[in-house]
Amino acid sequence: MINNYVVAGSKSWNRQVFDKTIVKYPGQWFFINSTQDLSIEQIDKINPRYIFFLHWSWKVPDELINSYECVCFHMTDVPYGRGGSPLQNLIIRGHQETKLTALRMTEEFDAGEVYCQEDLCLAGNAEEIYIRATHISAKMINYIIEYEPEPKPQTGEVTIFKRRKPAESEIPEFNSLQQLYDFIRMLDAEGYPHALIRHQGFNYKFGRASFYHDRIVADVTITPIEEVE
């Protein structure tokens, strides 16, 4: 019997890793990048063994979570760091590495049982880290479909991360270049509001930052503040 599998991802690098790696795994694979295609009616037609969420920006319907085995990949050693914006919350707290956790999705965010974990380095800008995490997730997907491990309950003290808002991308006052560099790089990814300074009618948005011992070198995009962001 050939199993069907669904991979859901909202970022370009999710699709790239799917096409390059995941689709070659045993089984029949389907990629979804819109909420319309993730409806229970569409998923019922596929009847997947697992639904894997690489990077998903919308709430998954409870009906889907309760009907199928849904697996997401969260960038913390849960139950530490449940909640939104895990990468940014880790970097701003000074973490240099973390655990990428494959967990079963439940109606409570990031509270499900754990299938497996892998180390994840937090060096580089946000997009580089997301791409790195997607490649590691692909390896974890291969492990899950091959061995079908029984997920285990989370243990330890629960720490909740708060989802960051776009308004929090304005650069605050820092005590060091390292803190400023971390702030710029943690927001430097496709689809994220970049670190910015508002000054005399213009937005100065920073990306592609490099950190040297006495300076930061970065690209700056300047736009009028009245521009719709």
mmCIF file of N, CA and C in Angstrom, residues 47-119:
data_model
loop_
_atom_site.group_PDB
_atom_site.id
_atom_site.type_symbol
_atom_site.label_atom_id
_atom_site.label_comp_id
_atom_site.label_asym_id
_atom_site.label_seq_id
_atom_site.Cartn_x
_atom_site.Cartn_y
_atom_site.Cartn_z
ATOM 1 N N ASN A 47 -6.658 11.995 1.668
ATOM 2 C CA ASN A 47 -6.612 11.032 2.775
ATOM 3 C C ASN A 47 -5.168 10.702 3.179
ATOM 4 N N PRO A 48 -4.421 11.715 3.632
ATOM 5 C CA PRO A 48 -3.005 11.492 3.917
ATOM 6 C C PRO A 48 -2.755 10.761 5.231
ATOM 7 N N ARG A 49 -1.633 10.047 5.271
ATOM 8 C CA ARG A 49 -1.185 9.418 6.525
ATOM 9 C C ARG A 49 -0.735 10.490 7.508
ATOM 10 N N TYR A 50 0.035 11.471 7.017
ATOM 11 C CA TYR A 50 0.464 12.614 7.825
ATOM 12 C C TYR A 50 0.269 13.885 7.015
ATOM 13 N N ILE A 51 0.055 14.988 7.728
ATOM 14 C CA ILE A 51 0.151 16.325 7.134
ATOM 15 C C ILE A 51 1.283 17.038 7.858
ATOM 16 N N PHE A 52 2.311 17.434 7.111
ATOM 17 C CA PHE A 52 3.473 18.104 7.697
ATOM 18 C C PHE A 52 3.411 19.600 7.400
ATOM 19 N N PHE A 53 3.590 20.401 8.445
ATOM 20 C CA PHE A 53 3.575 21.855 8.310
ATOM 21 C C PHE A 53 4.991 22.398 8.501
ATOM 22 N N LEU A 54 5.594 22.856 7.402
ATOM 23 C CA LEU A 54 6.959 23.369 7.474
ATOM 24 C C LEU A 54 7.011 24.792 7.993
ATOM 25 N N HIS A 55 6.129 25.635 7.497
ATOM 26 C CA HIS A 55 6.070 27.037 7.931
ATOM 27 C C HIS A 55 4.700 27.538 7.500
ATOM 28 N N TRP A 56 3.817 27.708 8.443
ATOM 29 C CA TRP A 56 2.429 28.006 8.117
ATOM 30 C C TRP A 56 1.995 29.248 8.877
ATOM 31 N N SER A 57 1.439 30.222 8.158
ATOM 32 C CA SER A 57 1.126 31.520 8.757
ATOM 33 C C SER A 57 -0.304 31.652 9.247
ATOM 34 N N TRP A 58 -1.110 30.598 9.090
ATOM 35 C CA TRP A 58 -2.527 30.697 9.445
ATOM 36 C C TRP A 58 -2.916 29.578 10.408
ATOM 37 N N LYS A 59 -3.994 29.797 11.136
ATOM 38 C CA LYS A 59 -4.486 28.775 12.056
ATOM 39 C C LYS A 59 -5.021 27.574 11.268
ATOM 40 N N VAL A 60 -4.637 26.413 11.689
ATOM 41 C CA VAL A 60 -5.120 25.185 11.063
ATOM 42 C C VAL A 60 -6.463 24.837 11.696
ATOM 43 N N PRO A 61 -7.486 24.559 10.892
ATOM 44 C CA PRO A 61 -8.808 24.251 11.456
ATOM 45 C C PRO A 61 -8.760 23.071 12.423
ATOM 46 N N ASP A 62 -9.469 23.206 13.532
ATOM 47 C CA ASP A 62 -9.511 22.127 14.521
ATOM 48 C C ASP A 62 -10.040 20.834 13.905
ATOM 49 N N GLU A 63 -10.975 20.952 12.980
ATOM 50 C CA GLU A 63 -11.545 19.771 12.334
ATOM 51 C C GLU A 63 -10.460 18.956 11.633
ATOM 52 N N LEU A 64 -9.509 19.667 11.032
ATOM 53 C CA LEU A 64 -8.420 18.989 10.332
ATOM 54 C C LEU A 64 -7.469 18.331 11.324
ATOM 55 N N ILE A 65 -7.140 19.060 12.388
ATOM 56 C CA ILE A 65 -6.229 18.535 13.414
ATOM 57 C C ILE A 65 -6.807 17.288 14.076
ATOM 58 N N ASN A 66 -8.107 17.283 14.282
ATOM 59 C CA ASN A 66 -8.753 16.155 14.956
ATOM 60 C C ASN A 66 -9.011 14.976 14.027
ATOM 61 N N SER A 67 -8.941 15.204 12.719
ATOM 62 C CA SER A 67 -9.233 14.142 11.762
ATOM 63 C C SER A 67 -7.981 13.464 11.214
ATOM 64 N N TYR A 68 -6.852 14.194 11.204
ATOM 65 C CA TYR A 68 -5.622 13.669 10.618
ATOM 66 C C TYR A 68 -4.442 13.905 11.555
ATOM 67 N N GLU A 69 -3.392 13.126 11.328
ATOM 68 C CA GLU A 69 -2.182 13.286 12.140
ATOM 69 C C GLU A 69 -1.367 14.425 11.544
ATOM 70 N N CYS A 70 -1.454 15.579 12.184
ATOM 71 C CA CYS A 70 -0.790 16.792 11.708
ATOM 72 C C CYS A 70 0.495 17.016 12.506
ATOM 73 N N VAL A 71 1.582 17.251 11.802
ATOM 74 C CA VAL A 71 2.897 17.406 12.423
ATOM 75 C C VAL A 71 3.465 18.772 12.060
ATOM 76 N N CYS A 72 3.838 19.547 13.072
ATOM 77 C CA CYS A 72 4.498 20.826 12.806
ATOM 78 C C CYS A 72 5.915 20.795 13.363
ATOM 79 N N PHE A 73 6.721 21.751 12.930
ATOM 80 C CA PHE A 73 8.125 21.826 13.342
ATOM 81 C C PHE A 73 8.338 23.156 14.044
ATOM 82 N N HIS A 74 8.617 23.068 15.338
ATOM 83 C CA HIS A 74 8.709 24.261 16.178
ATOM 84 C C HIS A 74 10.153 24.448 16.628
ATOM 85 N N MET A 75 10.630 25.690 16.588
ATOM 86 C CA MET A 75 12.051 25.981 16.812
ATOM 87 C C MET A 75 12.450 26.114 18.272
ATOM 88 N N THR A 76 11.822 25.378 19.164
ATOM 89 C CA THR A 76 12.259 25.416 20.562
ATOM 90 C C THR A 76 12.197 24.018 21.159
ATOM 91 N N ASP A 77 12.845 23.883 22.295
ATOM 92 C CA ASP A 77 12.826 22.635 23.059
ATOM 93 C C ASP A 77 11.597 22.669 23.963
ATOM 94 N N VAL A 78 10.438 22.428 23.349
ATOM 95 C CA VAL A 78 9.182 22.527 24.092
ATOM 96 C C VAL A 78 9.193 21.606 25.322
ATOM 97 N N PRO A 79 8.507 22.043 26.397
ATOM 98 C CA PRO A 79 7.532 23.141 26.475
ATOM 99 C C PRO A 79 8.120 24.543 26.623
ATOM 100 N N TYR A 80 9.471 24.657 26.640
ATOM 101 C CA TYR A 80 10.054 25.997 26.626
ATOM 102 C C TYR A 80 9.818 26.619 25.247
ATOM 103 N N GLY A 81 9.284 27.829 25.230
ATOM 104 C CA GLY A 81 9.143 28.546 23.982
ATOM 105 C C GLY A 81 7.929 28.199 23.158
ATOM 106 N N ARG A 82 6.879 27.693 23.793
ATOM 107 C CA ARG A 82 5.629 27.567 23.044
ATOM 108 C C ARG A 82 5.156 28.963 22.622
ATOM 109 N N GLY A 83 4.417 29.017 21.516
ATOM 110 C CA GLY A 83 3.850 30.299 21.130
ATOM 111 C C GLY A 83 4.480 30.879 19.882
ATOM 112 N N GLY A 84 4.234 32.172 19.653
ATOM 113 C CA GLY A 84 4.583 32.815 18.403
ATOM 114 C C GLY A 84 6.004 33.331 18.329
ATOM 115 N N SER A 85 6.443 33.570 17.088
ATOM 116 C CA SER A 85 7.751 34.158 16.776
ATOM 117 C C SER A 85 8.894 33.487 17.543
ATOM 118 N N PRO A 86 8.994 32.156 17.498
ATOM 119 C CA PRO A 86 10.029 31.489 18.288
ATOM 120 C C PRO A 86 11.449 31.911 17.923
ATOM 121 N N LEU A 87 11.742 32.059 16.622
ATOM 122 C CA LEU A 87 13.102 32.425 16.231
ATOM 123 C C LEU A 87 13.492 33.778 16.803
ATOM 124 N N GLN A 88 12.617 34.763 16.633
ATOM 125 C CA GLN A 88 12.927 36.100 17.123
ATOM 126 C C GLN A 88 13.028 36.126 18.650
ATOM 127 N N ASN A 89 12.145 35.407 19.301
ATOM 128 C CA ASN A 89 12.189 35.370 20.765
ATOM 129 C C ASN A 89 13.441 34.670 21.280
ATOM 130 N N LEU A 90 13.917 33.666 20.572
ATOM 131 C CA LEU A 90 15.155 32.994 20.975
ATOM 132 C C LEU A 90 16.363 33.907 20.808
ATOM 133 N N ILE A 91 16.468 34.544 19.646
ATOM 134 C CA ILE A 91 17.631 35.392 19.373
ATOM 135 C C ILE A 91 17.681 36.576 20.314
ATOM 136 N N ILE A 92 16.538 37.217 20.543
ATOM 137 C CA ILE A 92 16.531 38.405 21.393
ATOM 138 C C ILE A 92 16.865 38.055 22.847
ATOM 139 N N ARG A 93 16.705 36.767 23.195
ATOM 140 C CA ARG A 93 17.079 36.291 24.534
ATOM 141 C C ARG A 93 18.512 35.789 24.589
ATOM 142 N N GLY A 94 19.219 35.873 23.489
ATOM 143 C CA GLY A 94 20.637 35.526 23.487
ATOM 144 C C GLY A 94 20.961 34.076 23.150
ATOM 145 N N HIS A 95 19.982 33.287 22.730
ATOM 146 C CA HIS A 95 20.249 31.890 22.378
ATOM 147 C C HIS A 95 21.042 31.808 21.076
ATOM 148 N N GLN A 96 22.017 30.925 21.040
ATOM 149 C CA GLN A 96 22.819 30.709 19.838
ATOM 150 C C GLN A 96 22.479 29.389 19.157
ATOM 151 N N GLU A 97 21.779 28.536 19.838
ATOM 152 C CA GLU A 97 21.319 27.274 19.263
ATOM 153 C C GLU A 97 20.030 26.862 19.959
ATOM 154 N N THR A 98 19.318 25.929 19.334
ATOM 155 C CA THR A 98 18.046 25.491 19.893
ATOM 156 C C THR A 98 17.773 24.071 19.427
ATOM 157 N N LYS A 99 16.589 23.589 19.721
ATOM 158 C CA LYS A 99 16.119 22.303 19.222
ATOM 159 C C LYS A 99 14.985 22.550 18.240
ATOM 160 N N LEU A 100 15.036 21.874 17.111
ATOM 161 C CA LEU A 100 13.904 21.857 16.204
ATOM 162 C C LEU A 100 13.066 20.646 16.579
ATOM 163 N N THR A 101 11.819 20.886 16.934
ATOM 164 C CA THR A 101 10.955 19.839 17.477
ATOM 165 C C THR A 101 9.827 19.514 16.513
ATOM 166 N N ALA A 102 9.694 18.231 16.190
ATOM 167 C CA ALA A 102 8.529 17.764 15.431
ATOM 168 C C ALA A 102 7.476 17.338 16.439
ATOM 169 N N LEU A 103 6.333 17.993 16.436
ATOM 170 C CA LEU A 103 5.305 17.652 17.417
ATOM 171 C C LEU A 103 3.938 17.511 16.768
ATOM 172 N N ARG A 104 3.108 16.718 17.394
ATOM 173 C CA ARG A 104 1.751 16.515 16.885
ATOM 174 C C ARG A 104 0.914 17.729 17.237
ATOM 175 N N MET A 105 0.223 18.247 16.253
ATOM 176 C CA MET A 105 -0.571 19.444 16.459
ATOM 177 C C MET A 105 -1.865 19.110 17.202
ATOM 178 N N THR A 106 -2.220 19.981 18.128
ATOM 179 C CA THR A 106 -3.460 19.873 18.881
ATOM 180 C C THR A 106 -4.171 21.218 18.825
ATOM 181 N N GLU A 107 -5.339 21.279 19.410
ATOM 182 C CA GLU A 107 -6.077 22.542 19.424
ATOM 183 C C GLU A 107 -5.362 23.603 20.262
ATOM 184 N N GLU A 108 -4.515 23.183 21.193
ATOM 185 C CA GLU A 108 -3.692 24.119 21.969
ATOM 186 C C GLU A 108 -2.352 24.268 21.266
ATOM 187 N N PHE A 109 -1.959 25.504 20.984
ATOM 188 C CA PHE A 109 -0.749 25.761 20.209
ATOM 189 C C PHE A 109 0.497 25.173 20.874
ATOM 190 N N ASP A 110 1.242 24.382 20.105
ATOM 191 C CA ASP A 110 2.568 23.870 20.473
ATOM 192 C C ASP A 110 2.553 23.023 21.745
ATOM 193 N N ALA A 111 1.416 22.455 22.073
ATOM 194 C CA ALA A 111 1.300 21.664 23.299
ATOM 195 C C ALA A 111 1.275 20.166 23.028
ATOM 196 N N GLY A 112 1.377 19.766 21.776
ATOM 197 C CA GLY A 112 1.240 18.364 21.423
ATOM 198 C C GLY A 112 2.433 17.514 21.777
ATOM 199 N N GLU A 113 2.281 16.224 21.570
ATOM 200 C CA GLU A 113 3.340 15.269 21.882
ATOM 201 C C GLU A 113 4.471 15.354 20.848
ATOM 202 N N VAL A 114 5.672 14.954 21.275
ATOM 203 C CA VAL A 114 6.886 15.136 20.487
ATOM 204 C C VAL A 114 7.278 13.836 19.783
ATOM 205 N N TYR A 115 7.500 13.934 18.469
ATOM 206 C CA TYR A 115 7.977 12.786 17.697
ATOM 207 C C TYR A 115 9.499 12.655 17.783
ATOM 208 N N CYS A 116 10.200 13.762 17.552
ATOM 209 C CA CYS A 116 11.661 13.748 17.541
ATOM 210 C C CYS A 116 12.174 15.181 17.574
ATOM 211 N N GLN A 117 13.486 15.326 17.814
ATOM 212 C CA GLN A 117 14.123 16.633 17.865
ATOM 213 C C GLN A 117 15.484 16.568 17.184
ATOM 214 N N GLU A 118 15.920 17.717 16.671
ATOM 215 C CA GLU A 118 17.252 17.847 16.095
ATOM 216 C C GLU A 118 17.834 19.187 16.510
ATOM 217 N N ASP A 119 19.169 19.257 16.602
ATOM 218 C CA ASP A 119 19.836 20.514 16.924
ATOM 219 C C ASP A 119 19.677 21.506 15.768
#
